[in-house]
């Protein structure tokens, strides 16, 4: 069990640029989640997948955000036209079944200048 | 909408002592799940303990135990025999019965001193 991995761990970008993050869940987990954590706050839910199907999206996920999990394995989160308010830690988690423990990755820290 | 409140931004405790972290939540659901997650400095979040709302018995995991008061919508975490490795942010989280998303509180930063 290698755990949930995320890439990159850190990303610095200029306002207006597009960024893409990748999450590799634990291999047998069919549920994958994205959360966003800003400084001094708890993680906020963004979206989740069961296999390749995106089952729920938060209203936090504006039209500049898109997430995919094309083959039911890894997932990508893309932010278009980044804004300074997008600066945060983006966390990915996976779980093997509904209401199972969610296993978190180390996160991708995004800084938008 | 469900909310989770952690009213203690920071706590400190001496090694080997006991500390209790508070959490309250608001929901209209009768069935749900509650969690405590630990986030050590610069490390990933891990589950400490979980409680199903339909279970009256408080969950226990080694030195960690909860005091679940359903009527009061309170879910506190007790850490016994505190260790230096317990230093971390602790987040209380709620999950509804028919959903899969976690709703987190703002966290309590716990510092364990030698």
CSV table of C-alpha atoms in Angstrom, one decimal:
chain,number,residue,atom,x,y,z
A,1,UNK,CA,0.0,0.0,0.0
A,2,UNK,CA,1.8,3.1,-1.3
A,3,UNK,CA,-0.8,5.5,-0.2
A,4,UNK,CA,-2.4,8.4,-2.0
A,5,UNK,CA,0.1,10.4,-4.0
A,6,UNK,CA,-0.3,13.9,-5.5
A,7,UNK,CA,1.8,15.7,-8.1
A,8,UNK,CA,3.2,18.4,-8.0
A,9,UNK,CA,3.6,19.0,-4.3
A,10,UNK,CA,4.1,22.7,-4.9
A,11,UNK,CA,3.0,25.0,-7.7
A,12,UNK,CA,3.7,28.7,-8.2
A,13,UNK,CA,1.9,30.3,-11.0
A,14,UNK,CA,1.0,33.8,-12.3
A,15,UNK,CA,-2.5,35.1,-12.2
A,16,UNK,CA,-4.4,34.1,-15.4
A,17,UNK,CA,-2.4,30.9,-16.1
A,18,UNK,CA,-3.9,27.4,-16.1
A,19,UNK,CA,-2.7,24.7,-13.8
A,20,UNK,CA,-3.4,21.0,-13.5
A,21,UNK,CA,-2.9,18.7,-10.5
A,22,UNK,CA,-2.8,15.0,-10.5
A,23,UNK,CA,-3.9,12.5,-7.8
A,24,UNK,CA,-3.2,8.8,-7.8
A,25,UNK,CA,-5.4,7.0,-5.2
A,26,UNK,CA,-4.7,3.8,-3.4
A,27,UNK,CA,-5.1,1.2,-6.2
A,28,UNK,CA,-8.2,-0.7,-5.1
A,29,UNK,CA,-10.1,2.4,-4.0
A,30,UNK,CA,-13.0,3.2,-6.2
A,31,UNK,CA,-13.9,6.6,-4.6
A,32,UNK,CA,-11.8,9.6,-5.0
A,33,UNK,CA,-12.3,13.1,-3.5
A,34,UNK,CA,-10.9,16.6,-3.9
A,35,UNK,CA,-10.8,19.1,-1.1
A,36,UNK,CA,-9.4,22.6,-0.8
A,37,UNK,CA,-7.8,23.9,2.4
A,38,UNK,CA,-6.9,27.6,2.9
A,39,UNK,CA,-4.7,28.8,5.7
A,40,UNK,CA,-6.3,28.5,9.1
A,41,UNK,CA,-9.3,26.6,7.8
A,42,UNK,CA,-10.4,23.0,7.6
A,43,UNK,CA,-10.6,21.3,4.2
A,44,UNK,CA,-13.6,22.1,2.1
A,45,UNK,CA,-15.2,19.6,-0.2
A,46,UNK,CA,-14.9,20.2,-3.9
A,47,UNK,CA,-16.0,17.1,-5.8
A,48,UNK,CA,-15.9,13.3,-5.7
A,49,UNK,CA,-15.9,10.3,-8.1
A,50,UNK,CA,-17.0,6.8,-7.9
A,51,UNK,CA,-14.9,5.1,-10.5
A,52,UNK,CA,-15.0,7.4,-13.5
A,53,UNK,CA,-18.3,9.0,-12.7
A,54,UNK,CA,-18.3,12.4,-11.0
A,55,UNK,CA,-21.1,12.1,-8.5
A,56,UNK,CA,-21.1,15.4,-6.7
A,57,UNK,CA,-19.7,18.9,-7.2
A,58,UNK,CA,-19.6,21.7,-4.6
A,59,UNK,CA,-20.8,25.2,-5.6
A,60,UNK,CA,-17.2,26.1,-4.7
A,61,UNK,CA,-16.2,24.5,-7.9
A,62,UNK,CA,-16.7,27.4,-10.3
A,63,UNK,CA,-16.7,27.0,-14.1
A,64,UNK,CA,-12.9,27.6,-14.0
A,65,UNK,CA,-12.5,24.3,-12.2
A,66,UNK,CA,-12.8,21.0,-13.8
A,67,UNK,CA,-12.0,17.5,-12.6
A,68,UNK,CA,-11.7,14.2,-14.4
A,69,UNK,CA,-11.1,10.6,-13.6
A,70,UNK,CA,-11.1,9.1,-17.1
A,71,UNK,CA,-10.3,5.5,-16.4
A,72,UNK,CA,-11.4,5.3,-12.8
A,73,UNK,CA,-7.9,5.4,-11.6
A,74,UNK,CA,-5.9,8.6,-11.3
A,75,UNK,CA,-7.7,12.0,-11.3
A,76,UNK,CA,-6.8,15.5,-12.5
A,77,UNK,CA,-8.0,18.8,-11.3
A,78,UNK,CA,-7.6,21.8,-13.6
A,79,UNK,CA,-7.9,25.4,-12.7
A,80,UNK,CA,-8.2,27.8,-15.7
A,81,UNK,CA,-7.4,31.5,-15.5
A,82,UNK,CA,-6.1,31.2,-11.9
A,83,UNK,CA,-6.9,34.0,-9.5
A,84,UNK,CA,-5.1,34.9,-6.2
A,85,UNK,CA,-8.0,33.6,-4.3
A,86,UNK,CA,-7.2,30.1,-5.7
A,87,UNK,CA,-4.1,30.0,-3.6
A,88,UNK,CA,-4.6,27.0,-1.2
A,89,UNK,CA,-3.7,23.5,-0.5
A,90,UNK,CA,-5.5,21.0,-2.7
A,91,UNK,CA,-6.0,17.7,-1.1
A,92,UNK,CA,-7.0,14.4,-2.7
A,93,UNK,CA,-8.4,11.5,-0.8
A,94,UNK,CA,-9.6,8.0,-1.7
A,95,UNK,CA,-11.7,5.3,0.0
A,96,UNK,CA,-12.6,1.7,-0.8
A,97,UNK,CA,-16.3,2.0,-0.1
A,98,UNK,CA,-19.1,4.3,0.9
A,99,UNK,CA,-18.6,5.9,4.3
A,100,UNK,CA,-15.3,4.2,4.5
A,101,UNK,CA,-12.2,5.9,5.9
A,102,UNK,CA,-10.9,8.5,3.5
A,103,UNK,CA,-7.2,8.3,3.1
A,104,UNK,CA,-5.6,11.6,2.3
A,105,UNK,CA,-2.6,12.5,0.1
A,106,UNK,CA,0.0,15.0,1.0
A,107,UNK,CA,-1.6,17.8,-1.0
A,108,UNK,CA,-0.6,20.2,-3.7
A,109,UNK,CA,0.1,23.7,-2.4
A,110,UNK,CA,-0.8,26.3,-5.1
A,111,UNK,CA,0.4,29.9,-4.9
A,112,UNK,CA,-1.0,32.3,-7.4
A,113,UNK,CA,1.1,35.5,-7.7
B,1,UNK,CA,-26.8,22.9,5.9
B,2,UNK,CA,-24.5,21.0,8.3
B,3,UNK,CA,-21.9,22.9,10.2
B,4,UNK,CA,-19.0,21.9,12.4
B,5,UNK,CA,-17.6,24.2,15.1
B,6,UNK,CA,-14.3,23.9,16.9
B,7,UNK,CA,-14.1,26.7,19.5
B,8,UNK,CA,-10.6,26.1,20.6
B,9,UNK,CA,-8.1,27.4,18.1
B,10,UNK,CA,-5.1,26.3,20.1
B,11,UNK,CA,-4.5,23.9,23.1
B,12,UNK,CA,-1.4,22.8,24.9
B,13,UNK,CA,-0.7,19.9,27.2
B,14,UNK,CA,2.2,18.5,29.0
B,15,UNK,CA,3.5,15.1,28.0
B,16,UNK,CA,1.7,12.2,29.8
B,17,UNK,CA,-1.3,14.4,30.7
B,18,UNK,CA,-4.8,14.2,29.3
B,19,UNK,CA,-6.4,16.8,27.1
B,20,UNK,CA,-9.9,17.2,25.6
B,21,UNK,CA,-10.7,18.9,22.3
B,22,UNK,CA,-14.2,20.2,21.8
B,23,UNK,CA,-16.4,19.9,18.7
B,24,UNK,CA,-20.1,20.8,18.2
B,25,UNK,CA,-22.1,20.3,15.0
B,26,UNK,CA,-25.4,21.2,13.6
B,27,UNK,CA,-27.6,18.9,11.5
B,28,UNK,CA,-31.2,18.0,11.1
B,29,UNK,CA,-30.3,14.4,10.2
B,30,UNK,CA,-30.7,11.5,12.6
B,31,UNK,CA,-28.2,9.2,11.1
B,32,UNK,CA,-24.6,10.4,10.3
B,33,UNK,CA,-21.0,9.8,11.0
B,34,UNK,CA,-18.4,11.9,13.0
B,35,UNK,CA,-14.7,11.8,12.7
B,36,UNK,CA,-11.5,13.2,14.2
B,37,UNK,CA,-8.6,13.7,11.8
B,38,UNK,CA,-5.1,14.6,12.7
B,39,UNK,CA,-2.8,16.7,10.5
B,40,UNK,CA,0.8,16.7,11.8
B,41,UNK,CA,3.0,19.6,10.6
B,42,UNK,CA,3.9,19.2,7.0
B,43,UNK,CA,2.4,15.7,6.9
B,44,UNK,CA,-0.8,14.3,5.5
B,45,UNK,CA,-4.1,14.0,7.3
B,46,UNK,CA,-4.9,10.7,9.0
B,47,UNK,CA,-8.0,9.4,10.7
B,48,UNK,CA,-7.9,9.2,14.5
B,49,UNK,CA,-11.3,7.9,15.3
B,50,UNK,CA,-14.8,7.6,14.0
B,51,UNK,CA,-18.3,7.4,15.5
B,52,UNK,CA,-21.6,6.3,14.0
B,53,UNK,CA,-24.5,8.3,15.3
B,54,UNK,CA,-26.7,5.3,15.8
B,55,UNK,CA,-24.2,3.7,18.2
B,56,UNK,CA,-24.6,4.9,21.8
B,57,UNK,CA,-21.3,3.5,22.9
B,58,UNK,CA,-18.4,6.0,22.6
B,59,UNK,CA,-15.6,5.0,20.2
B,60,UNK,CA,-12.2,4.3,21.6
B,61,UNK,CA,-8.9,3.8,19.8
B,62,UNK,CA,-6.0,3.1,22.2
B,63,UNK,CA,-5.2,6.5,23.9
B,64,UNK,CA,-8.0,8.3,22.0
B,65,UNK,CA,-11.6,8.3,23.0
B,66,UNK,CA,-14.7,10.4,22.2
B,67,UNK,CA,-17.5,11.7,24.3
B,68,UNK,CA,-20.5,11.7,21.9
B,69,UNK,CA,-23.6,13.5,23.1
B,70,UNK,CA,-26.1,13.2,20.3
B,71,UNK,CA,-28.8,15.4,21.9
B,72,UNK,CA,-26.3,18.1,22.6
B,73,UNK,CA,-24.7,17.6,19.2
B,74,UNK,CA,-21.3,17.4,20.8
B,75,UNK,CA,-18.4,15.2,19.9
B,76,UNK,CA,-15.2,15.8,22.0
B,77,UNK,CA,-11.9,14.0,21.7
B,78,UNK,CA,-10.0,12.9,24.7
B,79,UNK,CA,-6.3,12.1,24.4
B,80,UNK,CA,-4.8,10.3,27.3
B,81,UNK,CA,-1.1,10.0,28.2
B,82,UNK,CA,-0.3,12.7,25.6
B,83,UNK,CA,2.9,12.1,23.6
B,84,UNK,CA,5.1,14.5,21.7
B,85,UNK,CA,4.0,12.9,18.5
B,86,UNK,CA,0.4,14.0,19.2
B,87,UNK,CA,1.4,17.6,18.3
B,88,UNK,CA,-0.7,18.4,15.3
B,89,UNK,CA,-3.9,20.1,14.0
B,90,UNK,CA,-7.0,18.2,14.9
B,91,UNK,CA,-10.1,18.4,12.7
B,92,UNK,CA,-13.5,17.3,13.7
B,93,UNK,CA,-15.6,16.3,10.6
B,94,UNK,CA,-19.2,15.3,9.9
B,95,UNK,CA,-20.6,13.1,7.2
B,96,UNK,CA,-24.3,12.7,6.4
B,97,UNK,CA,-25.7,9.2,6.1
B,98,UNK,CA,-26.5,9.5,2.4
B,99,UNK,CA,-23.5,11.5,1.3
B,100,UNK,CA,-19.8,10.9,1.0
B,101,UNK,CA,-18.4,14.3,1.6
B,102,UNK,CA,-16.7,15.3,4.8
B,103,UNK,CA,-17.6,18.7,6.4
B,104,UNK,CA,-14.7,19.9,8.6
B,105,UNK,CA,-14.4,22.3,11.4
B,106,UNK,CA,-11.7,24.9,11.5
B,107,UNK,CA,-9.3,22.8,13.6
B,108,UNK,CA,-7.6,22.9,16.9
B,109,UNK,CA,-3.8,23.2,17.0
B,110,UNK,CA,-2.5,20.9,19.8
B,111,UNK,CA,1.0,21.4,21.2
B,112,UNK,CA,2.4,18.7,23.5
B,113,UNK,CA,5.2,20.0,25.7
B,114,UNK,CA,7.9,17.8,27.3
